[in-house]
Amino acid sequence: MSGDNQIRFGLLTCTNIVRKLSRAINLSPNATISAIATTSSIEEAKSFTKSNNFPPNTKIHSSYESLLEDPDVDAVYFPIPTRLHLEWATRAARKGKHILLDKPVALTVSEFDQIVEACEVNGVQFMDGTQWMHNPRTYKIKEFVNDLESFGQIKSVHCCFSFAANDDFLKHDIRVKPGLDGLGALGDAGWYTIQAILLANDFKLPKTVTALPGCVLNDAGIVLSCGALFDWEEGISATIYCSFLANLTMEITAIGTKGTLRVHDFVIPYRETETAFTTSGRGCVSEHKVMTELPQEACMVIEFARLVGEIKNRGAKPDGFWLSISRKTQLIVDAVKESIDNNLEPVFLSGR
Amino acid sequence: MSGDNQIRFGLLTCTNIVRKLSRAINLSPNATISAIATTSSIEEAKSFTKSNNFPPNTKIHSSYESLLEDPDVDAVYFPIPTRLHLEWATRAARKGKHILLDKPVALTVSEFDQIVEACEVNGVQFMDGTQWMHNPRTYKIKEFVNDLESFGQIKSVHCCFSFAANDDFLKHDIRVKPGLDGLGALGDAGWYTIQAILLANDFKLPKTVTALPGCVLNDAGIVLSCGALFDWEEGISATIYCSFLANLTMEITAIGTKGTLRVHDFVIPYRETETAFTTSGRGCVSEHKVMTELPQEACMVIEFARLVGEIKNRGAKPDGFWLSISRKTQLIVDAVKESIDNNLEPVFLSGR
């Protein structure tokens, strides 16, 4: 794709996650970085753009507002605290900027619905920044669990994502602060596990969501560790465990009537370009390798930029698929939180 | 060990599980088969003993009573329906026979306590027939999850054992019949998963047990598939999934603060004499191989016969370790059943 057709990203903040995403954009043929906004020093931002190989002509804005006014920005990546999502995503949409928003997409689904409305009214593309969903392995996994011959009907999924945060994280990270990312481990690690159980169930919402006993909250009431149970029709269920307090584990076990899927590193693959998963069924166990030329975050950028390109260059309408996955995930995050807050009562999703 | 010191087994029934156990006894240097009892034809039993390499002088009894009277029988293996355990295990104990009893050990813990009492009064050894608990790999697994350096404090365990039973099993097997093994998949597949989560928690009973939504019962009310949640003190929890309705899966995922354990074939290892498990922690993943000379069922027989030998040859008292594990497991099976029967209410184990 020629440079002229590349989708031009504006990035907010000079943080590690932006470092990772800027590399992904650089690796993506249909995307480029055109601007960054920082609320700290311009000098620091200059040094950040240089050390991370941003294009030399990257504009540096001293405020988010200024970046949103930039006509050379097509799309904005928002790695900002969840509490700021509603304000900045709706502002960006009103400026016609396409939105790549980090998870959790909002503090509640009703907040998210305001973002959705702003995107629809202004015809902008939305995607949440869950990278593993775009890994070629994930498509292979989905193919397997949808295959009635090899996997059969789904029966049970268990998914966990945990990591042992250090003291500094547990005291200061935005993910443990009620004023910033109020959903804690549920909105962070839990988001991935919920998308995994949705993926395994062909994105069908469960009938009920029930938080499990054993949830750990910090003094400010933020979830540091929790589990939940999801229940579809009779005999189909899933459990998740998400935690900031346990060793790094990123596991999916999905069991169908005829096959079983196991993934050990679903969130961040052990190897960037050679991923694996295991299936078993009919008495044999198979290891599958999936080679990818690009890291999963670049696959995400390419897919997002492709959809934005359809709108920008071909007059297409925004694609609603990824937005619908984000909304379902947020709905379930909300329901787990509601169950935690209501003495672990089941929450019925029907009609939501 | 000389033949004279071998523990002499009496076996009940000519079934597949007895075929497997007779091979295990033949492989065990400290055990031998001295008798079998059948309630069907003597001719059939003769052919069964011959085709399974029983010692040529194996006595064939035409009733369980007769086998229990046999002075050449030290210990009895009971692969009979759970509903018959109380009667026959207590009768065997009263005859001074040591007891290797299949799981689930009873229909309820109060029934089991009568078996325990009969064993204690008569000074006989008790063990349940859960073979994987005696696999050398299991000891290595236990070593890992108890290691505060490598594994840290336990946080979460998920364990599943499922297999897709065929129509014949689902109609006729004793495990789906209320008059025979009334605990269904919970007493069968669930038993293994409960022992696994106990093992991972150093055999400490959970505080509460809660059955999960999504349980499947047959028309007679027998559990075909269910899940449960176990909750120790704050932030330590475990989930199980056991089912006759899903593809063969035998998975343990145990997560500590510093390490993670994964076992993919914990009930029946893919390979009889070369087993494996995976650990991760401190940024690396390790595959562990455990070589065993003998299959796990022979390891079980050897351990049981060793304990019986201590009593028979050295005047020791029965060892209570395995009995205590069986009782805890049965207590939890009962609690899951109680929770299922009580609209998934949590069951508190304190004082039980």
XYZ file of C-alpha atoms in Angstrom:
704
model
C 0.000 0.000 0.000
C 1.359 3.421 -0.890
C 2.106 5.885 1.899
C -0.844 7.999 0.816
C -3.273 5.259 1.597
C -1.822 4.469 4.993
C -4.068 5.123 7.961
C -2.463 7.856 10.052
C -2.453 7.185 13.782
C -2.431 9.679 16.577
C -1.204 8.216 19.856
C -1.927 9.430 23.357
C 0.793 9.346 26.046
C 4.432 8.270 26.053
C 3.993 4.979 27.843
C 5.230 1.428 27.447
C 2.058 0.295 25.806
C 2.430 3.094 23.224
C 6.002 1.938 22.670
C 4.644 -1.532 21.877
C 1.858 -0.206 19.657
C 4.144 2.170 17.775
C 6.333 -0.797 16.841
C 3.190 -2.592 15.650
C 2.162 0.396 13.516
C 5.647 0.566 12.049
C 5.331 -3.105 11.126
C 1.913 -2.602 9.517
C 2.021 -1.734 5.808
C -1.371 0.012 5.897
C -0.701 2.238 8.909
C 1.651 4.975 9.976
C 2.166 7.255 12.972
C 1.439 10.900 12.293
C 1.145 12.425 15.761
C 1.485 11.885 19.481
C 0.044 13.871 22.350
C 1.680 14.180 25.713
C 0.593 15.967 28.832
C 4.156 16.000 30.161
C 7.207 17.654 28.571
C 7.620 18.077 24.801
C 11.325 17.285 25.144
C 10.504 13.952 26.698
C 8.047 13.216 23.908
C 10.669 14.077 21.283
C 13.115 11.704 22.844
C 10.365 9.049 23.100
C 9.457 9.335 19.410
C 13.107 9.176 18.421
C 14.048 6.186 20.553
C 10.985 4.313 19.296
C 11.582 4.958 15.605
C 8.562 7.143 15.011
C 8.565 8.763 11.535
C 10.750 11.882 11.722
C 7.838 14.155 10.808
C 5.613 12.908 13.691
C 3.812 15.896 15.173
C 3.934 16.346 18.907
C 0.835 17.812 20.545
C 0.845 19.171 24.035
C -2.748 18.208 24.681
C -5.227 15.519 23.685
C -7.547 18.254 22.359
C -4.894 19.517 19.998
C -4.260 16.011 18.599
C -7.987 15.548 18.005
C -7.999 18.760 15.936
C -5.129 17.508 13.775
C -6.428 16.923 10.202
C -3.513 14.554 9.554
C -4.790 12.094 12.142
C -7.284 9.470 10.915
C -7.399 7.266 13.972
C -6.503 7.548 17.642
C -5.134 4.933 20.011
C -6.199 5.494 23.613
C -4.100 3.787 26.278
C -5.538 6.038 28.956
C -7.259 5.155 32.254
C -10.717 3.665 31.771
C -12.350 6.490 33.671
C -11.300 8.840 30.845
C -12.569 6.663 27.991
C -16.087 8.048 27.774
C -14.940 11.646 27.561
C -12.054 11.196 25.133
C -13.524 8.527 22.895
C -16.725 10.522 22.360
C -14.710 13.701 21.736
C -12.577 11.847 19.207
C -15.636 10.400 17.463
C -17.176 13.864 17.194
C -13.972 14.976 15.469
C -14.370 12.103 12.998
C -11.407 10.142 14.371
C -11.557 6.345 14.232
C -11.041 4.743 17.611
C -8.717 2.007 18.858
C -9.557 1.885 22.552
C -7.800 -0.129 25.221
C -9.724 -2.589 27.339
C -11.832 -2.412 29.389
C -13.621 -0.139 26.935
C -15.539 1.679 29.679
C -16.407 1.535 33.341
C -19.909 0.275 32.511
C -21.795 -0.842 29.445
C -24.025 2.234 29.664
C -20.922 4.398 29.373
C -19.808 2.255 26.468
C -23.184 2.682 24.771
C -22.543 6.433 24.726
C -19.235 5.776 22.971
C -21.009 3.457 20.528
C -23.603 6.121 19.810
C -20.918 8.731 19.162
C -19.173 6.325 16.783
C -22.405 5.576 14.920
C -23.496 9.182 14.628
C -20.090 10.205 13.303
C -19.496 7.144 11.133
C -16.191 6.162 12.758
C -14.721 2.705 13.143
C -14.359 1.241 16.631
C -12.133 -1.564 17.874
C -10.872 -2.472 21.315
C -7.171 -3.104 21.730
C -7.275 -6.786 22.658
C -4.328 -8.013 20.669
C -4.586 -11.779 21.001
C -7.973 -11.735 19.278
C -6.099 -10.850 16.076
C -3.396 -13.484 16.292
C -3.672 -15.938 13.372
C -3.621 -18.665 16.015
C -6.868 -17.307 17.426
C -8.558 -17.868 14.055
C -7.284 -21.437 14.031
C -8.559 -21.951 17.555
C -11.948 -20.597 16.575
C -12.002 -22.873 13.546
C -11.355 -25.866 15.782
C -14.011 -25.083 18.401
C -16.564 -24.377 15.664
C -15.862 -27.683 13.923
C -18.686 -30.074 14.765
C -16.675 -33.023 13.455
C -13.500 -32.500 15.488
C -14.750 -30.583 18.510
C -18.472 -31.342 18.568
C -20.818 -29.317 20.742
C -19.154 -27.172 23.363
C -19.658 -28.292 26.968
C -17.166 -26.564 29.231
C -14.553 -23.840 29.051
C -12.125 -22.796 31.736
C -9.930 -19.811 31.170
C -7.473 -18.080 33.447
C -5.212 -15.117 33.164
C -3.185 -14.204 36.197
C 0.069 -12.499 36.924
C 1.808 -11.761 40.180
C 1.937 -7.983 40.401
C 4.690 -6.536 42.537
C 4.146 -4.236 45.526
C 4.645 -1.133 43.444
C 1.923 -2.194 40.997
C -0.435 -3.117 43.822
C 0.052 0.316 45.388
C 0.346 2.637 42.414
C -0.794 1.132 39.105
C -3.844 2.738 37.509
C -5.437 -0.708 37.472
C -5.806 -0.730 41.271
C -7.103 2.841 41.637
C -10.841 3.558 41.889
C -10.360 6.962 40.240
C -8.624 5.442 37.210
C -9.281 1.822 36.152
C -12.007 1.012 38.627
C -12.561 -2.534 37.367
C -9.193 -3.851 38.573
C -8.174 -7.398 37.653
C -11.669 -8.053 36.289
C -11.446 -5.271 33.704
C -7.829 -6.056 32.911
C -6.934 -9.769 33.118
C -10.608 -10.747 33.259
C -11.358 -8.981 29.964
C -9.142 -11.454 28.103
C -10.668 -14.486 29.777
C -14.190 -13.269 29.024
C -13.361 -12.765 25.352
C -11.876 -16.253 25.322
C -15.008 -17.878 26.708
C -17.119 -15.837 24.282
C -14.906 -16.914 21.393
C -15.251 -20.558 22.413
C -19.038 -20.117 22.503
C -19.216 -18.450 19.094
C -19.780 -15.082 20.804
C -23.112 -16.150 22.218
C -23.882 -14.399 25.498
C -24.368 -16.677 28.500
C -27.770 -16.853 30.176
C -26.389 -16.137 33.628
C -23.204 -14.788 35.145
C -22.255 -15.593 38.723
C -19.194 -14.389 40.585
C -17.518 -17.116 42.596
C -16.594 -17.038 46.274
C -12.973 -16.167 47.007
C -12.861 -12.737 45.369
C -10.083 -10.489 46.735
C -10.572 -6.699 46.867
C -8.092 -4.040 47.936
C -8.897 -1.431 50.600
C -10.465 0.804 47.978
C -12.784 -2.004 46.861
C -10.949 -2.751 43.594
C -10.935 -6.391 42.462
C -7.444 -7.906 42.708
C -8.558 -11.457 42.031
C -11.860 -13.120 41.211
C -13.567 -15.968 39.470
C -16.893 -16.273 37.712
C -19.194 -18.848 36.217
C -21.075 -18.470 32.948
C -24.001 -20.625 32.106
C -25.606 -21.070 28.691
C -28.317 -23.607 28.193
C -28.326 -26.843 30.112
C -24.928 -28.393 30.486
C -22.868 -25.661 28.823
C -20.815 -23.632 31.237
C -17.554 -21.772 31.580
C -15.434 -20.545 34.454
C -12.808 -17.843 34.546
C -10.130 -16.927 37.052
C -8.373 -13.587 36.803
C -5.872 -12.268 39.260
C -3.073 -9.823 39.966
C -1.990 -12.101 42.821
C -0.926 -15.360 41.188
C 1.847 -16.550 38.918
C 1.631 -15.711 35.210
C -0.868 -18.169 33.717
C -2.759 -17.749 30.447
C -4.752 -20.872 29.940
C -7.765 -21.917 27.913
C -9.225 -25.391 28.276
C -12.321 -25.882 26.133
C -14.086 -29.219 26.072
C -16.566 -30.281 23.427
C -18.409 -33.535 23.001
C -15.709 -34.823 20.631
C -12.612 -32.722 21.181
C -10.625 -30.689 23.676
C -8.619 -27.521 23.102
C -5.746 -26.377 25.265
C -3.840 -23.118 24.959
C -1.147 -22.197 27.478
C -0.201 -18.703 26.446
C -3.303 -17.253 24.852
C -2.825 -13.603 25.893
C 0.850 -13.126 25.052
C 2.276 -16.064 23.125
C 5.592 -17.420 24.413
C 6.978 -16.838 20.926
C 5.948 -13.888 18.828
C 5.897 -15.524 15.399
C 5.537 -19.214 16.167
C 2.541 -20.048 18.291
C 1.047 -23.345 19.345
C -2.069 -24.979 20.693
C -3.060 -28.532 21.499
C -6.146 -30.440 20.524
C -7.241 -33.890 21.536
C -10.029 -36.146 20.451
C -10.644 -39.617 18.994
C -7.881 -40.961 21.191
C -5.083 -38.762 19.937
C -3.405 -35.571 21.019
C -2.170 -33.122 18.361
C 0.174 -30.182 18.690
C -0.577 -27.435 16.198
C 1.915 -24.777 15.211
C 0.819 -21.498 13.689
C 3.517 -19.406 12.068
C 2.906 -15.672 11.851
C 5.077 -13.161 10.098
C 4.043 -10.344 12.359
C 3.378 -10.035 16.075
C -0.285 -10.095 17.078
C -0.403 -6.373 17.879
C 0.594 -5.661 14.267
C -2.136 -8.042 13.067
C -4.574 -5.982 15.133
C -3.338 -2.696 13.675
C -3.557 -4.085 10.135
C -7.142 -5.251 10.647
C -8.174 -1.962 12.246
C -6.459 0.104 9.532
C -8.061 -2.103 6.865
C -11.530 -1.326 8.230
C -10.714 2.373 8.544
C -9.342 2.302 4.995
C -12.621 0.873 3.713
C -14.389 3.889 5.177
C -11.817 6.503 4.229
C -10.979 5.286 0.752
C -14.092 3.437 -0.377
C -16.926 5.102 1.455
C -17.835 1.940 3.378
C -19.771 2.043 6.619
C -18.025 1.213 9.886
C -17.891 -2.521 10.564
C -19.801 -3.468 13.717
C -18.245 -6.857 14.463
C -15.478 -5.818 16.857
C -17.701 -3.273 18.533
C -20.277 -5.959 19.231
C -17.588 -8.184 20.812
C -16.430 -5.278 22.975
C -19.981 -4.592 24.093
C -20.649 -8.232 24.999
C -17.395 -8.372 26.929
C -18.195 -5.187 28.819
C -21.694 -6.487 29.537
C -20.205 -9.581 31.136
C -17.576 -7.582 33.050
C -20.439 -5.485 34.441
C -22.423 -8.596 35.335
C -19.493 -10.172 37.216
C -19.022 -6.906 39.113
C -22.747 -6.739 39.852
C -22.682 -10.312 41.160
C -19.660 -9.515 43.367
C -21.470 -6.453 44.710
C -24.672 -8.450 45.272
C -23.370 -11.226 47.458
C -22.565 -13.495 44.474
C -26.144 -13.612 43.248
C -26.488 -14.783 39.633
C -27.075 -12.012 37.097
C -29.413 -12.806 34.195
C -28.254 -11.301 30.920
C -31.478 -11.814 29.011
C -32.613 -8.528 27.468
C -29.358 -6.655 28.177
C 9.868 -60.723 49.029
C 9.269 -64.439 49.357
C 5.906 -65.866 48.324
C 5.095 -66.534 51.983
C 5.191 -62.868 52.782
C 3.045 -61.813 49.855
C -0.326 -60.301 50.685
C -3.002 -62.610 49.334
C -5.828 -60.883 47.510
C -9.372 -62.016 47.104
C -11.125 -60.368 44.188
C -14.845 -59.885 43.681
C -16.407 -60.238 40.210
C -14.997 -61.105 36.780
C -15.064 -57.628 35.299
C -12.710 -55.467 33.286
C -11.551 -53.543 36.308
C -10.643 -56.839 38.001
C -8.739 -57.793 34.864
C -6.722 -54.573 35.228
C -6.187 -55.034 38.949
C -5.177 -58.681 38.591
C -2.430 -57.610 36.192
C -1.342 -55.013 38.760
C -1.219 -57.653 41.508
C 0.794 -59.955 39.264
C 3.257 -57.091 38.734
C 3.526 -56.377 42.473
C 6.268 -58.344 44.256
C 4.522 -58.108 47.634
C 1.085 -59.278 46.506
C -0.566 -62.303 44.961
C -4.044 -63.427 43.978
C -5.402 -66.256 46.063
C -9.117 -66.242 45.306
C -11.915 -64.770 43.264
C -15.646 -64.766 43.908
C -18.226 -64.704 41.179
C -21.975 -64.606 41.322
C -22.234 -65.916 37.765
C -20.958 -69.255 36.436
C -17.906 -71.026 37.856
C -16.893 -72.043 34.331
C -16.801 -68.450 33.251
C -14.701 -67.555 36.277
C -12.254 -70.376 35.490
C -11.819 -69.115 31.966
C -11.454 -65.544 33.311
C -8.691 -66.522 35.751
C -6.888 -68.478 33.051
C -7.016 -65.809 30.369
C -5.806 -63.203 32.865
C -2.861 -65.223 34.176
C -4.160 -65.746 37.685
C -1.995 -68.168 39.693
C -3.123 -71.717 38.793
C -4.150 -72.446 42.375
C -6.520 -69.442 42.604
C -9.636 -70.531 44.467
C -12.987 -69.760 42.909
C -15.815 -68.941 45.293
C -19.409 -68.913 44.209
C -20.375 -66.190 46.665
C -18.837 -63.121 48.299
C -19.619 -64.675 51.727
C -17.565 -67.737 50.917
C -14.564 -65.634 49.836
C -14.741 -63.658 53.074
C -14.529 -66.939 55.033
C -11.416 -68.021 53.140
C -8.439 -68.080 55.566
C -6.061 -67.734 52.606
C -7.378 -64.285 51.778
C -5.679 -61.352 53.557
C -7.227 -58.500 51.608
C -10.234 -57.975 49.383
C -10.651 -55.744 46.354
C -14.223 -54.497 45.881
C -15.124 -53.287 42.415
C -18.819 -53.527 43.215
C -21.583 -50.919 42.959
C -21.317 -48.189 45.585
C -24.683 -49.099 47.053
C -23.173 -52.444 48.158
C -20.024 -50.986 49.757
C -21.381 -50.484 53.262
C -22.634 -54.031 53.560
C -19.684 -55.837 52.034
C -16.864 -53.690 53.354
C -18.137 -53.948 56.915
C -18.657 -57.701 56.525
C -15.096 -58.037 55.215
C -13.698 -55.959 58.070
C -15.492 -58.117 60.611
C -13.810 -61.129 59.027
C -10.431 -59.404 59.482
C -9.939 -58.778 55.754
C -8.038 -55.667 54.691
C -9.999 -53.507 52.282
C -9.161 -51.999 48.914
C -12.429 -50.287 48.002
C -13.276 -48.633 44.723
C -14.345 -45.016 44.621
C -16.669 -43.476 45.575
C -16.137 -45.279 48.865
C -19.789 -44.953 49.905
C -23.022 -43.208 49.009
C -22.581 -40.767 51.897
C -19.915 -39.951 54.441
C -22.121 -41.303 57.220
C -22.164 -44.679 55.454
C -18.413 -44.396 55.058
C -18.014 -43.679 58.758
C -19.608 -47.056 59.465
C -17.009 -48.680 57.219
C -14.272 -46.725 59.013
C -15.579 -47.879 62.365
C -15.639 -51.509 61.239
C -12.033 -51.164 60.021
C -10.905 -49.592 63.266
C -12.640 -52.099 65.506
C -11.182 -54.993 63.530
C -7.736 -53.502 62.971
C -7.828 -53.763 59.188
C -6.152 -51.549 56.638
C -8.288 -49.385 54.368
C -7.444 -47.775 51.053
C -9.594 -46.515 48.225
C -8.741 -47.650 44.733
C -7.796 -44.277 43.208
C -4.810 -45.353 41.192
C -3.329 -42.043 40.032
C -2.745 -41.012 43.641
C -0.014 -43.675 43.727
C 1.716 -42.753 40.503
C 5.286 -41.572 41.192
C 4.383 -38.512 39.123
C 1.741 -37.613 41.693
C 4.437 -37.444 44.390
C 6.491 -35.142 42.167
C 3.453 -32.959 41.561
C 2.798 -32.767 45.272
C 6.429 -31.869 45.886
C 6.141 -29.009 43.401
C 2.906 -27.513 44.759
C 4.242 -27.755 48.313
C 7.470 -25.963 47.404
C 7.226 -22.390 48.643
C 10.239 -21.383 46.555
C 9.046 -22.664 43.182
C 5.272 -22.648 43.561
C 4.675 -20.237 46.417
C 1.292 -20.040 48.127
C -1.535 -21.730 46.283
C -4.167 -19.415 44.801
C -6.287 -21.278 42.285
C -6.804 -24.817 41.050
C -8.972 -25.972 38.186
C -9.397 -29.640 37.548
C -11.545 -31.499 35.076
C -12.176 -35.081 34.254
C -14.659 -35.808 31.537
C -15.300 -38.531 29.035
C -17.964 -38.913 26.407
C -19.910 -41.979 27.441
C -21.735 -43.796 24.670
C -25.483 -44.432 24.598
C -25.092 -47.884 26.079
C -23.183 -46.505 29.075
C -25.705 -43.706 29.537
C -28.551 -46.226 29.573
C -27.091 -49.221 31.356
C -23.851 -48.525 33.252
C -24.036 -48.899 37.023
C -22.751 -45.316 37.267
C -26.019 -43.899 35.943
C -28.347 -46.064 38.032
C -29.816 -44.773 41.289
C -29.971 -48.316 42.704
C -26.250 -48.895 42.081
C -23.780 -45.955 41.907
C -26.164 -43.202 42.871
C -23.523 -40.452 42.715
C -23.088 -40.620 38.941
C -20.375 -38.506 37.327
C -19.768 -36.731 40.636
C -18.868 -39.946 42.465
C -16.929 -41.303 39.512
C -15.103 -38.631 37.447
C -15.657 -36.031 40.181
C -13.904 -38.180 42.792
C -10.607 -37.826 40.918
C -10.940 -34.089 40.498
C -11.757 -33.621 44.177
C -8.697 -35.620 45.236
C -6.636 -33.496 42.859
C -7.799 -30.225 44.367
C -7.252 -31.655 47.862
C -3.754 -32.778 46.891
C -2.946 -29.307 45.558
C -4.168 -27.814 48.854
C -2.133 -30.189 51.013
C -5.333 -32.107 51.844
C -6.843 -29.181 53.700
C -10.625 -29.177 53.490
C -12.189 -26.109 51.882
C -14.346 -23.809 53.965
C -17.271 -23.926 51.560
C -18.407 -26.067 48.655
C -20.812 -24.700 46.062
C -22.189 -26.554 43.070
C -22.170 -24.477 39.895
C -25.076 -23.795 37.563
C -25.216 -26.006 34.496
C -25.454 -29.398 36.204
C -27.022 -32.110 34.008
C -29.058 -34.930 35.602
C -30.617 -37.933 33.912
C -34.298 -38.821 34.287
C -33.559 -40.735 37.463
C -31.845 -37.696 38.986
C -28.295 -39.021 38.608
C -25.576 -36.432 37.897
C -24.217 -36.806 34.357
C -22.205 -33.584 34.436
C -21.527 -30.915 37.028
C -19.105 -28.332 38.286
C -18.302 -27.056 41.753
C -16.386 -24.324 43.482
C -14.266 -24.790 46.594
C -13.246 -21.908 48.737
C -10.556 -21.893 51.396
C -9.603 -18.680 53.092
C -9.636 -15.398 51.213
C -8.368 -15.662 47.683
C -7.779 -19.408 47.552
C -10.283 -21.271 45.451
C -10.672 -24.236 43.161
C -13.145 -25.336 40.538
C -13.890 -28.766 39.160
C -15.776 -29.979 36.123
C -16.744 -33.636 35.838
C -18.832 -35.119 33.109
C -19.917 -38.219 31.234
C -20.959 -35.961 28.351
C -17.763 -34.328 27.099
C -14.596 -35.426 25.349
C -11.928 -37.211 27.403
C -10.107 -34.496 29.344
C -8.017 -34.988 32.484
C -6.576 -31.652 33.366
C -5.101 -30.025 36.447
C -4.102 -26.354 36.382
C -2.827 -25.184 39.756
C -1.602 -21.628 40.193
C 0.533 -20.444 43.072
C 1.994 -17.029 43.749
C 5.258 -18.064 42.082
C 4.554 -21.064 39.904
C 1.964 -22.873 37.824
C 1.424 -26.607 37.401
C -0.236 -28.221 34.423
C -1.085 -31.881 34.018
C -2.986 -33.100 30.974
C -3.557 -36.748 31.752
C -3.675 -36.953 35.525
C -6.181 -39.811 35.855
C -4.802 -42.248 33.287
C -1.404 -41.152 31.944
C -1.035 -41.226 28.169
C 1.958 -43.502 28.688
C 2.066 -46.095 31.402
C 5.707 -45.850 32.397
C 6.762 -42.423 31.174
C 4.629 -39.612 32.500
C 4.960 -35.864 32.231
C 3.845 -32.606 33.755
C 4.632 -28.970 33.083
C 5.609 -26.239 35.480
C 6.141 -22.584 34.852
C 7.456 -19.755 36.934
C 10.182 -17.114 36.963
C 9.668 -16.630 33.244
C 10.354 -20.159 32.138
C 8.338 -23.221 31.296
C 9.692 -26.670 32.192
C 8.586 -30.072 31.022
C 9.164 -32.766 33.629
C 9.356 -36.460 32.825
C 8.798 -39.087 35.468
C 9.803 -42.619 34.568
C 8.049 -45.428 36.398
C 8.866 -49.094 36.136
C 5.357 -50.173 36.954
C 1.916 -48.889 36.015
C 0.205 -46.758 38.642
C -2.272 -49.469 39.605
C 0.662 -51.713 40.536
C 2.144 -48.849 42.589
C -1.178 -48.696 44.413
C -1.225 -52.440 45.074
C 2.372 -52.352 46.321
C 1.628 -49.510 48.738
C -1.544 -51.177 49.997
C 0.161 -54.552 50.378
C 3.071 -52.860 52.165
C 0.709 -51.381 54.763
C -1.133 -54.690 55.143
C 2.235 -56.429 55.485
C 3.205 -54.114 58.332
C 0.090 -55.239 60.170
C 0.272 -58.906 59.265
C 3.980 -59.457 59.671
C 5.073 -56.824 62.171
C 2.023 -56.226 64.331
C 1.696 -52.584 63.232
C -1.552 -50.682 63.482
C -3.485 -49.766 60.327
C -2.244 -46.587 58.733
C -4.912 -43.873 58.678
C -3.536 -41.618 55.944
C -5.368 -43.017 52.927
C -8.546 -43.487 54.908
C -8.486 -39.823 55.903
C -8.094 -38.788 52.240
C -11.021 -41.010 51.272
C -13.165 -39.507 54.008
C -12.361 -35.919 52.986
C -13.122 -36.741 49.380
C -16.437 -38.347 50.271
C -17.284 -35.360 52.499
C -16.781 -33.038 49.531
C -18.710 -35.301 47.144
C -21.588 -35.198 49.653
C -21.332 -31.412 49.914
C -21.452 -30.925 46.135
C -24.505 -33.218 45.992
C -26.113 -31.305 48.860
C -25.485 -28.010 47.079
C -26.987 -29.401 43.847
C -30.028 -30.587 45.792
C -30.329 -27.216 47.577
C -30.515 -24.890 44.637
C -26.714 -24.398 44.515
C -26.518 -22.999 48.030
C -22.984 -23.051 49.487
C -22.331 -25.836 51.979
C -20.085 -25.022 54.938
C -17.748 -27.856 55.851
C -16.690 -26.511 59.227
C -17.220 -29.143 61.913
C -17.928 -31.985 59.486
